[in-house]
Coordinates of C-alpha atoms in Angstrom, one line a residue:
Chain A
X918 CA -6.2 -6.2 8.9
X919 CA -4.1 -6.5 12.1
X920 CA -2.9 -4.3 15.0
X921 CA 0.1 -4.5 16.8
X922 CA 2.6 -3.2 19.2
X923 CA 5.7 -3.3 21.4
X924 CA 6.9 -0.7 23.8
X925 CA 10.3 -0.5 25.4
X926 CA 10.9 1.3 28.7
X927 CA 13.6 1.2 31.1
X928 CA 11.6 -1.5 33.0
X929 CA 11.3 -3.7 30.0
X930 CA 9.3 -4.8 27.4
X931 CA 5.3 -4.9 26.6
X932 CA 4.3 -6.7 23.2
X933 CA 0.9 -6.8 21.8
X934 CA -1.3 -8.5 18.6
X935 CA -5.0 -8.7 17.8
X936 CA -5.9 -12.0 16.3
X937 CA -8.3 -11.2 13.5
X938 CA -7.4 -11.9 9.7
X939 CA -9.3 -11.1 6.8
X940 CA -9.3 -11.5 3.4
X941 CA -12.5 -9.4 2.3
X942 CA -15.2 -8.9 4.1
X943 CA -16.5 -12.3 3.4
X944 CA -13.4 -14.3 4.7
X945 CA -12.4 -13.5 8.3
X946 CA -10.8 -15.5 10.3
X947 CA -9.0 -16.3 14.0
X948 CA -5.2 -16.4 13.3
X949 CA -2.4 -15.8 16.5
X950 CA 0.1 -12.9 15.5
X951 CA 2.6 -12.8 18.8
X952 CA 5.4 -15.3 18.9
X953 CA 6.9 -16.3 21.9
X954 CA 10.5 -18.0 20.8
X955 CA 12.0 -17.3 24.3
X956 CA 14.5 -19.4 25.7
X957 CA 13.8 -19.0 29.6
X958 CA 16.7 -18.0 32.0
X959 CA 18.9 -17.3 28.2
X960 CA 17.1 -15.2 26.6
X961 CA 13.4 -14.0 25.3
X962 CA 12.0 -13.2 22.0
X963 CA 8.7 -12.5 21.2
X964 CA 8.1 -11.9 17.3
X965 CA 4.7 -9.9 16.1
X966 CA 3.5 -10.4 12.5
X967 CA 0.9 -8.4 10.1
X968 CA 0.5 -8.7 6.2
X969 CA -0.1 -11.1 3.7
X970 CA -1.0 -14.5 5.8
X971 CA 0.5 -17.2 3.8
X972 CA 3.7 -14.8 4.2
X973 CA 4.1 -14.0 8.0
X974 CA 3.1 -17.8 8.6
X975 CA 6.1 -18.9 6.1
X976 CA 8.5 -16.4 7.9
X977 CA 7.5 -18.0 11.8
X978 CA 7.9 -21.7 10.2
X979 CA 11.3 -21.1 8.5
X980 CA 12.0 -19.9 12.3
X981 CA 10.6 -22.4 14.1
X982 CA 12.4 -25.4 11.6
X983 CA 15.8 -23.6 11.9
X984 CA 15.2 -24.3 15.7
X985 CA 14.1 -28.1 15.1
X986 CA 16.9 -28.7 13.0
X987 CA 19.6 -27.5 14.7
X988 CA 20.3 -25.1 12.1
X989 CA 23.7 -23.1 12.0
X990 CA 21.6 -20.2 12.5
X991 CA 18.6 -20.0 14.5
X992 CA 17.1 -17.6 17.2
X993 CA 18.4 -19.8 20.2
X994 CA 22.2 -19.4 18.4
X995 CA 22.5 -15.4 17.5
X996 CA 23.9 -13.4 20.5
X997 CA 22.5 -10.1 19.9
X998 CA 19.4 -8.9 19.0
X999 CA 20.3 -7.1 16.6
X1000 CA 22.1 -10.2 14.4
X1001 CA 18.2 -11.8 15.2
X1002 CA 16.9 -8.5 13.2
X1003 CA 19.2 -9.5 10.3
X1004 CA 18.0 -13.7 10.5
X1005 CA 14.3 -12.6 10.5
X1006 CA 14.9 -10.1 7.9
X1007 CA 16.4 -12.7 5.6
X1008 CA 14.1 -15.3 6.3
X1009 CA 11.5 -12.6 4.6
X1010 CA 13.9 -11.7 1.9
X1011 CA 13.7 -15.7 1.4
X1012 CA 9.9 -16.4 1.7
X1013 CA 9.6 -13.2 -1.2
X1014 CA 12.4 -15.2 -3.4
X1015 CA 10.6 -18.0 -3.3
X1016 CA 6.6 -16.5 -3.8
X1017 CA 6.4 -13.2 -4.9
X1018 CA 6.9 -13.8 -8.1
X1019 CA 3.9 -15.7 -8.6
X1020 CA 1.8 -13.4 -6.6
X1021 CA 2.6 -10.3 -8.9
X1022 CA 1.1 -12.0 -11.5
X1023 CA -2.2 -12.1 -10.1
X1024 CA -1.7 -8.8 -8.2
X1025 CA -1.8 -10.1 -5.0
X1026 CA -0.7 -8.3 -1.9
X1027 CA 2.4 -10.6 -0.6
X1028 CA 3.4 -8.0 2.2
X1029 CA 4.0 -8.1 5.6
X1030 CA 6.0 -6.1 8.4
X1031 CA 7.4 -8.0 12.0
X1032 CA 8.1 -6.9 14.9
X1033 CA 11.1 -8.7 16.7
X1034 CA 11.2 -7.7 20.6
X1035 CA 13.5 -9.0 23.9
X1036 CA 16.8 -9.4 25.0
X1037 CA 19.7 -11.3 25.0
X1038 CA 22.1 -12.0 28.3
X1039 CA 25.0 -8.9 28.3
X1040 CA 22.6 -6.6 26.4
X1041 CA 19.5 -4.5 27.3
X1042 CA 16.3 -4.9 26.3
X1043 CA 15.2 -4.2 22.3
X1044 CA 12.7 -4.1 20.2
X1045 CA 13.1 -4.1 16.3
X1046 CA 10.5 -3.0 13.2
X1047 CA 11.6 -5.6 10.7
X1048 CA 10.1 -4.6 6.8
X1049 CA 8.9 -6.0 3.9
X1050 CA 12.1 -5.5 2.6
X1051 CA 14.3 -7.0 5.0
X1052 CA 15.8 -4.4 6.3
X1053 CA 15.1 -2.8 9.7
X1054 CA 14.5 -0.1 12.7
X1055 CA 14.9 -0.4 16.1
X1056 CA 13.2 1.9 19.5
X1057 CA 14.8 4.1 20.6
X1058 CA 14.8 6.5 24.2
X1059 CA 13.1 9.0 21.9
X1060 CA 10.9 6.9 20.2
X1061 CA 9.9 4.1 22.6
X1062 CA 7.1 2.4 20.7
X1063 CA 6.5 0.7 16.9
X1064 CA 3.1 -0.2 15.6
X1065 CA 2.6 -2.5 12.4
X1066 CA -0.8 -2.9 10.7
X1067 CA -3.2 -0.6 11.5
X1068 CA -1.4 1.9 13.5
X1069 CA -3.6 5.2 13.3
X1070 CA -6.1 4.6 15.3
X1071 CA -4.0 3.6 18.5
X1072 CA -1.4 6.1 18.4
X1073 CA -3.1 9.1 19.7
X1074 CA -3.4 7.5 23.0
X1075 CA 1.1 6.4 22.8
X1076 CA 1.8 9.4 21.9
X1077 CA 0.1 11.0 24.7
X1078 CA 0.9 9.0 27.8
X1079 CA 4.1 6.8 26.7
X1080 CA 8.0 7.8 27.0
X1081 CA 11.4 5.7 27.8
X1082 CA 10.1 6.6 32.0
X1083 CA 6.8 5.1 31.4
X1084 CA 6.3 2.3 34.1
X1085 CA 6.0 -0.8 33.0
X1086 CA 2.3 -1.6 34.4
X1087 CA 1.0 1.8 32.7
X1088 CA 2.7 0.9 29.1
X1089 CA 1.0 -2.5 29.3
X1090 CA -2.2 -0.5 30.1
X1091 CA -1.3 1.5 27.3
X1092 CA -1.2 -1.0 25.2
X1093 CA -4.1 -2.6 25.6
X1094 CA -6.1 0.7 25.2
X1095 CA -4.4 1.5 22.1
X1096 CA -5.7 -1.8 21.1
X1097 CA -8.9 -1.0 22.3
X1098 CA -9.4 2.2 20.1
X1099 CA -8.4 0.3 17.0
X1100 CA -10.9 -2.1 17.7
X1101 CA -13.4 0.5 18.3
X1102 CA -12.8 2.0 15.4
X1103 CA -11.8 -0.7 12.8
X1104 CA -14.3 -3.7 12.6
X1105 CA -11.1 -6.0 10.7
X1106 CA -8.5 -5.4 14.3
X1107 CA -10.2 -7.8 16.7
X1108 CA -9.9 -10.3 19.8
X1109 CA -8.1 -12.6 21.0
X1110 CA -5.7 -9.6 22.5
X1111 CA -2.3 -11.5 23.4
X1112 CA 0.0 -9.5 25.0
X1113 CA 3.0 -10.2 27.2
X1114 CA 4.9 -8.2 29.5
X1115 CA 8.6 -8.3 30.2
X1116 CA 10.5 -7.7 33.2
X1117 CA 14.6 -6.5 31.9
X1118 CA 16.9 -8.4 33.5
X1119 CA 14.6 -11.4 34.5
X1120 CA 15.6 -13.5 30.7
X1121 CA 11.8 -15.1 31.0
X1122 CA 8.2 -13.5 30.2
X1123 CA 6.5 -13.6 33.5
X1124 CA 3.4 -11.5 32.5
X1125 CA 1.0 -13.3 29.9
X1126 CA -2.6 -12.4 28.5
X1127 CA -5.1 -13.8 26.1
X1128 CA -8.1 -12.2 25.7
X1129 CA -10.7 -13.8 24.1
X1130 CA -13.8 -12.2 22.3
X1131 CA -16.5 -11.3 24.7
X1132 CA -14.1 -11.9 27.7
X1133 CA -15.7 -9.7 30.9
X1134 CA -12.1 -7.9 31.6
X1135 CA -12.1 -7.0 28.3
X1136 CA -15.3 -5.5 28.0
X1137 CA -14.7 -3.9 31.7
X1138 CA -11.5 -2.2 30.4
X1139 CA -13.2 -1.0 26.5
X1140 CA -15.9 0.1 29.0
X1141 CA -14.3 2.2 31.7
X1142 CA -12.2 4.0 29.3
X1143 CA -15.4 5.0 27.7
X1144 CA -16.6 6.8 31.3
X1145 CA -13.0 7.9 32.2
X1146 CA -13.0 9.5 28.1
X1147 CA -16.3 10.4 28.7
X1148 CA -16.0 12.3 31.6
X1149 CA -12.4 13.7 30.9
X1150 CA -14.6 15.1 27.7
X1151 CA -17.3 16.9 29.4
X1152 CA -14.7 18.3 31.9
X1153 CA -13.2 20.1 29.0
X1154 CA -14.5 23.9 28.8
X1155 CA -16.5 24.8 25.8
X1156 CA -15.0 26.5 23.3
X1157 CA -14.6 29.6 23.2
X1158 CA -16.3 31.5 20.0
X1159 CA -15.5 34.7 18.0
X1160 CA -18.8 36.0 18.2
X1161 CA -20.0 37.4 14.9
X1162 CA -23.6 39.0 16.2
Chain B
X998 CA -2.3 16.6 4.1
X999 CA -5.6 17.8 5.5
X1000 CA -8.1 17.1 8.1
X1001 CA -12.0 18.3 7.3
X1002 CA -15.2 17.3 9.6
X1003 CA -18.3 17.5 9.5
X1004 CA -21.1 16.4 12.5
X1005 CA -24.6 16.9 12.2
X1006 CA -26.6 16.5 15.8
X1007 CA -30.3 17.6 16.2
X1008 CA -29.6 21.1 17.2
X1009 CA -27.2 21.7 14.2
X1010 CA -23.7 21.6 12.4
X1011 CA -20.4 22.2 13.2
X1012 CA -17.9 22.0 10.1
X1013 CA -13.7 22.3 10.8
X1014 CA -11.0 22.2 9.0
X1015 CA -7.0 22.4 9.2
X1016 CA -5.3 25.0 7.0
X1017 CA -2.2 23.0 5.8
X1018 CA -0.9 21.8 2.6
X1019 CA 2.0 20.2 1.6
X1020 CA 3.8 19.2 -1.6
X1021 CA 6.2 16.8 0.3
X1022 CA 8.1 17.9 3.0
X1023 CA 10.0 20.1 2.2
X1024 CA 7.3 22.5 0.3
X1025 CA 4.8 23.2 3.2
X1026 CA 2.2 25.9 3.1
X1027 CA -0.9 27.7 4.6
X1028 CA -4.4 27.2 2.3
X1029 CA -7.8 28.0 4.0
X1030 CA -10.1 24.9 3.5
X1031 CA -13.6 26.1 4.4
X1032 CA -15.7 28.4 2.8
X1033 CA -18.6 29.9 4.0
X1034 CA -21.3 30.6 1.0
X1035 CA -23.8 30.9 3.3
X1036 CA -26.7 33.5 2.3
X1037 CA -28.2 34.8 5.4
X1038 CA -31.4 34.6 6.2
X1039 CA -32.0 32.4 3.3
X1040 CA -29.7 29.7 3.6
X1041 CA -26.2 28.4 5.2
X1042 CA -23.4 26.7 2.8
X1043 CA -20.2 25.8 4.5
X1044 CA -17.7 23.8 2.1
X1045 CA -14.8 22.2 2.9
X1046 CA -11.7 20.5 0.7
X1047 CA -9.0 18.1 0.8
X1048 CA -7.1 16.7 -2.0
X1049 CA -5.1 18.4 -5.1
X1050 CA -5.0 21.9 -4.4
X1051 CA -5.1 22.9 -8.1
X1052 CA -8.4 20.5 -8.0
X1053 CA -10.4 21.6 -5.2
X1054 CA -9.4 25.5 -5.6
X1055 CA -10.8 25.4 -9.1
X1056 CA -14.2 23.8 -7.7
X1057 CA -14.3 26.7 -5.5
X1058 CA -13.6 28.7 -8.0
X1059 CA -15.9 27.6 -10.3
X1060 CA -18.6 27.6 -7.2
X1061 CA -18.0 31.0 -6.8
X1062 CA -17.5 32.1 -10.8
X1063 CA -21.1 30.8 -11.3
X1064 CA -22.4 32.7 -8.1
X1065 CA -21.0 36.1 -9.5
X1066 CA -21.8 35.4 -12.3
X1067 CA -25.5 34.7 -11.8
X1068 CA -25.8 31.0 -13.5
X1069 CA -28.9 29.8 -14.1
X1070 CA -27.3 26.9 -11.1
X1071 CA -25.6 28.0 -8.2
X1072 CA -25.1 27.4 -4.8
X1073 CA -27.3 30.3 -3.9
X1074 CA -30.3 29.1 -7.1
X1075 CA -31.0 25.3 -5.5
X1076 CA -33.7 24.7 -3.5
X1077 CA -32.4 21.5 -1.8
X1078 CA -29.4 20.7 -0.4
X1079 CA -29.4 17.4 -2.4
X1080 CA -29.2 19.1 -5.2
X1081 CA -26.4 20.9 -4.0
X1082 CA -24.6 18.3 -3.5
X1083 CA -25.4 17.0 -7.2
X1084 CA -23.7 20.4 -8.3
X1085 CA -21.0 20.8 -6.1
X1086 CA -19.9 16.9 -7.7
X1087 CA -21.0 17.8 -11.3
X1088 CA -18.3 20.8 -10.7
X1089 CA -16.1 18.8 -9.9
X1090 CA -16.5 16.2 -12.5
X1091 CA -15.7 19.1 -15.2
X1092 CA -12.3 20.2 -13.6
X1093 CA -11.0 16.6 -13.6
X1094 CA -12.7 16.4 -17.4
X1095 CA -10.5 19.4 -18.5
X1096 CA -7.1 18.2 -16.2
X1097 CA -6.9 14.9 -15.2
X1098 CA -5.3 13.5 -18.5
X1099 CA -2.9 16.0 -18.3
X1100 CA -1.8 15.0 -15.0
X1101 CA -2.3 11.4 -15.4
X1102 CA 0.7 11.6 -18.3
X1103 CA 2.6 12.4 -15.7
X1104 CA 1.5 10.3 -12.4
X1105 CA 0.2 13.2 -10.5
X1106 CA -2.7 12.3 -7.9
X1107 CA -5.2 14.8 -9.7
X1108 CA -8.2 13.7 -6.8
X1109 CA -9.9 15.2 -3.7
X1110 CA -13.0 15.0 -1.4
X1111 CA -15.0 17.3 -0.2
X1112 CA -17.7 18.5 2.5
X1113 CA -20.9 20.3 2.3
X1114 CA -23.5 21.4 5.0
X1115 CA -25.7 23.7 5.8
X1116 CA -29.4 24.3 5.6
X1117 CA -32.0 25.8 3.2
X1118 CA -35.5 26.7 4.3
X1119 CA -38.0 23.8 4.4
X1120 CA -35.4 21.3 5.2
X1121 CA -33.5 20.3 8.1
X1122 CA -29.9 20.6 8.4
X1123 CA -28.0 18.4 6.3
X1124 CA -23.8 17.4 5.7
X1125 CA -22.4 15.5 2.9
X1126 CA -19.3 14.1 1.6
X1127 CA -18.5 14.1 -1.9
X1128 CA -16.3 11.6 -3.7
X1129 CA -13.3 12.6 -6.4
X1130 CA -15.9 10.6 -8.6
X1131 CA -18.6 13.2 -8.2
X1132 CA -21.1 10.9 -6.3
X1133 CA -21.7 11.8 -3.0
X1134 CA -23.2 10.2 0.7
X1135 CA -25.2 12.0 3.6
X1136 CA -24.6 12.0 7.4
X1137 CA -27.4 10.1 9.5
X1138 CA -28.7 9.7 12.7
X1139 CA -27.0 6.6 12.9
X1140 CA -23.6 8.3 11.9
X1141 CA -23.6 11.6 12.3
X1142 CA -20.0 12.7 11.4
X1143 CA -18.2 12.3 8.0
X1144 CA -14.6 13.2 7.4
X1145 CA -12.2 13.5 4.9
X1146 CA -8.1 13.6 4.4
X1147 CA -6.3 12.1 7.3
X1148 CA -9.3 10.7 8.9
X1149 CA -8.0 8.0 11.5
X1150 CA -6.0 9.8 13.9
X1151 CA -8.8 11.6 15.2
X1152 CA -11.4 9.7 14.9
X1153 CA -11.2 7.5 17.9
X1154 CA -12.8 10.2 20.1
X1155 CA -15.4 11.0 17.6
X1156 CA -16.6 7.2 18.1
X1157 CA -16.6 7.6 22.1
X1158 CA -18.1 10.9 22.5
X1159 CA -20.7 12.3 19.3
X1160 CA -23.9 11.2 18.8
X1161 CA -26.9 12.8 16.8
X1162 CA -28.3 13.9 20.3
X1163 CA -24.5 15.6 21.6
X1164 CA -25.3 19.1 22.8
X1165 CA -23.9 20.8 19.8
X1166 CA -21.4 23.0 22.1
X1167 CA -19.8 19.3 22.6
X1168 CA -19.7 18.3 19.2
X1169 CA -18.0 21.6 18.6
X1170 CA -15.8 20.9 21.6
X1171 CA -15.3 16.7 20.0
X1172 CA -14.3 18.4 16.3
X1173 CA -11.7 20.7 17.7
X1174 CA -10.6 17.7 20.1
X1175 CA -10.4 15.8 17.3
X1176 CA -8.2 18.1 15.3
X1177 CA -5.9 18.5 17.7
X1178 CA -5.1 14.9 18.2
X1179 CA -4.7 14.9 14.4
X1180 CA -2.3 17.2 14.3
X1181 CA -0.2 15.7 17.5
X1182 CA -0.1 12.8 15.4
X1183 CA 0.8 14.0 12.2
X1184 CA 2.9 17.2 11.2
X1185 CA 1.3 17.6 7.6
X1186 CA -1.8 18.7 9.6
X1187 CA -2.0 22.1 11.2
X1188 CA -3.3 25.2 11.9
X1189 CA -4.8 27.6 11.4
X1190 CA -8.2 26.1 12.3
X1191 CA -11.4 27.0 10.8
X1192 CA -14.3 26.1 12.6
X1193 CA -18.0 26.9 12.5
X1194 CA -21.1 26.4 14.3
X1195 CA -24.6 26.3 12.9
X1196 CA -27.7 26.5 14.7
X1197 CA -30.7 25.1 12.9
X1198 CA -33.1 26.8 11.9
X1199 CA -31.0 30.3 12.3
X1200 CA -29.9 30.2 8.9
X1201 CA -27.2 32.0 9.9
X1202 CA -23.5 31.5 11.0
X1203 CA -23.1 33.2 14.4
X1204 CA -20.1 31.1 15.6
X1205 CA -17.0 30.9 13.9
X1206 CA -13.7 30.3 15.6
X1207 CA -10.1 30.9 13.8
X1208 CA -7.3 29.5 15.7
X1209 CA -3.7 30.2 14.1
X1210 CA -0.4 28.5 14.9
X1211 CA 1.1 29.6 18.2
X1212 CA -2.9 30.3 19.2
X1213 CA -2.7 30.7 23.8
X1214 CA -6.3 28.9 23.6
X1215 CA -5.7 26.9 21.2
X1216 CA -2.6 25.6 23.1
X1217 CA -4.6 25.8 26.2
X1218 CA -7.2 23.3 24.8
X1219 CA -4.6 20.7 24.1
X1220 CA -2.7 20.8 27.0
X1221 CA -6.3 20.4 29.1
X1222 CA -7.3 17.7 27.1
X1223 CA -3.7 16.2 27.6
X1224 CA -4.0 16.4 31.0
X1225 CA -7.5 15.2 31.3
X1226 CA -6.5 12.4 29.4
X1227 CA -3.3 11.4 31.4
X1228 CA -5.7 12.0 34.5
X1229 CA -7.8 9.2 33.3
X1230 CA -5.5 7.2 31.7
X1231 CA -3.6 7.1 35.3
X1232 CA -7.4 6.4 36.9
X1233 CA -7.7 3.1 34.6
X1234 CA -7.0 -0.2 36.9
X1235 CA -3.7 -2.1 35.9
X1236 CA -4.1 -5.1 33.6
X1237 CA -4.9 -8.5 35.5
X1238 CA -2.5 -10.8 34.1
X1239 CA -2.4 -14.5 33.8
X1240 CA 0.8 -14.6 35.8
X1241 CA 2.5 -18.1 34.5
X1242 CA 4.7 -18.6 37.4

């Protein structure tokens, strides 16, 4: 399973990926899932991945050889995000082409979602949910964030303390804590967290972090949200019964 | 969609459910999903259901066709709740027996879970969940809640804050906690709430709670517990980044 996330406020941009990949309990495994494919001072784009592995790593090497080669067509070449939605959405439509045909035979699970975040000199910052299919969403004011993989878990905590105004230190926060409850509460999300935050306006991620398993900040944070939970909990009143005798 | 929990702590049980059920969107309605068959004095039954509401209505009313009609096995004849739980899943086993080819034919999903606590004299309180299959698992010490339907949204808080040795007044405060950030999440769960709190050894219900939609405390407790949580949220440090330049 996997977990991650991207938030768009009117500050910028946070993105963020566990690291963990199974196939069965028996098989899991360390494998990145944020993308960095910015071009500093031009633009930046940050791609997320979750799904099928042999899939999402297919989809990020068809990217990164359309760069080596020069293609026509590349990430570097587009000048809107919204025409990089459309590549990366073809480049899965491609990858399924080429595999999926062979993978339904043996009922294998050959799906994946992306999430395409950043911006592009003369537009704002953006952030895109690129499906299975191809096709695509992007965030909105209303609708500032978009989860693939295992989103349950950590969207109780977005949809309670994120919106467009959020600034950008507390959606990072936010971020990572979302990531924190899905790792709480679903052994196959796991570290290393990478997450990068993005400045609008500044073309070039300034804000990086990888966190490892077992790294202290890590544990400090999963800890002290605990307390502050904890004791936000017990703050609560008790509830207040229909007696019945 | 429905959301059911159940926790068991060493004072007692608490057992809540949502009330709504929907046939897709646009075919939304209001179904109670726990019943109390407790028989006071004696013993204390609390089910709850999620699933195919033409399945798990028929198990109660098969549950409570037997009671009236003084089988040789009811829920009120059994000496353990073990073998309540064995019942309860045979019951269910016979409704799917006489439906579920029908609805096969035709691609409905013809499946539910269910809960079941309570106590009966000479045992301590007990809570299990039982499968569409009929087979069936117990709450332990070690994890002391089960739930069923749309389980994820709420169960990050459940992980943070319920133990076997809660105060049961918290676990009753963590359940409706935990409905309500079920419902913020997702629209196909809502109220009214059914909730009810057992005291071992009483073997009698004397706290039940009924929140409907629109409910001032009911309201009340999420907007505390959205504040709470904002306040601690806000109280959380800013991340430490690995600043690259």
């Amino acid at each position: 399973m996997t977990y991650c996330l991207g938030i768009i406020t009117q500050e910028g941009l946070v993105m963020a990926a566990d690291s963990r990949t199974n196939a069965g309990v028996d098989n899991v495994s360390t494998y990145k899932k944020l993308f960095d494919f910015s071009l500093p001072g031009d633009r930046v784009v940050v791609v997320c991945t979750s799904g099928n592995l042999s899939l999402t790593q297919s989809v990020i090497s068809h990217l990164e050889q359309d760069l080596k080669n020069q293609a026509s067509i590349t990430l570097h070449s587009l000048t809107s995000m919204y025409d990089l939605a459309h590549y990366v959405g073809q480049t899965l439509r491609k990858i399924h082409q080429e595999h999926a045909e062979w993978l339904r035979k043996d009922n294998v699970d050959f799906s994946g979602n992306l999430l395409l975040g950043g911006q592009i000199r003369d537009e704002g910052p953006q952030l895109f949910l690129i499906y299975n299919q191809g096709n695509f969403i992007h965030a909105t004011v209303e609708t500032p964030f978009l989860q693939i993989g295992e989103t349950k878990y950590g969207k109780p905590i977005l949809d309670r303390t994120v919106s467009f105004n959020t600034p950008l230190n507390s959606a990072a926060k936010c971020a990572l804590l979302s990531l924190d409850s899905t790792m709480k509460s679903n052994i196959s999300v796991g570290p290393p967290i990478n997450m990068v935050m993005y400045r609008k306006d500044s073309f070039e991620i300034r804000h990086r972090l990888r966190l490892p398993a077992g790294d202290p900040y890590l544990a400090k944070v999963g800890q002290e949200w605990a307390a502050s939970l904890r004791k936000a909990f017990d703050q609560m009143p008790d509830l207040e019964w229909e007696y019945t005798n």
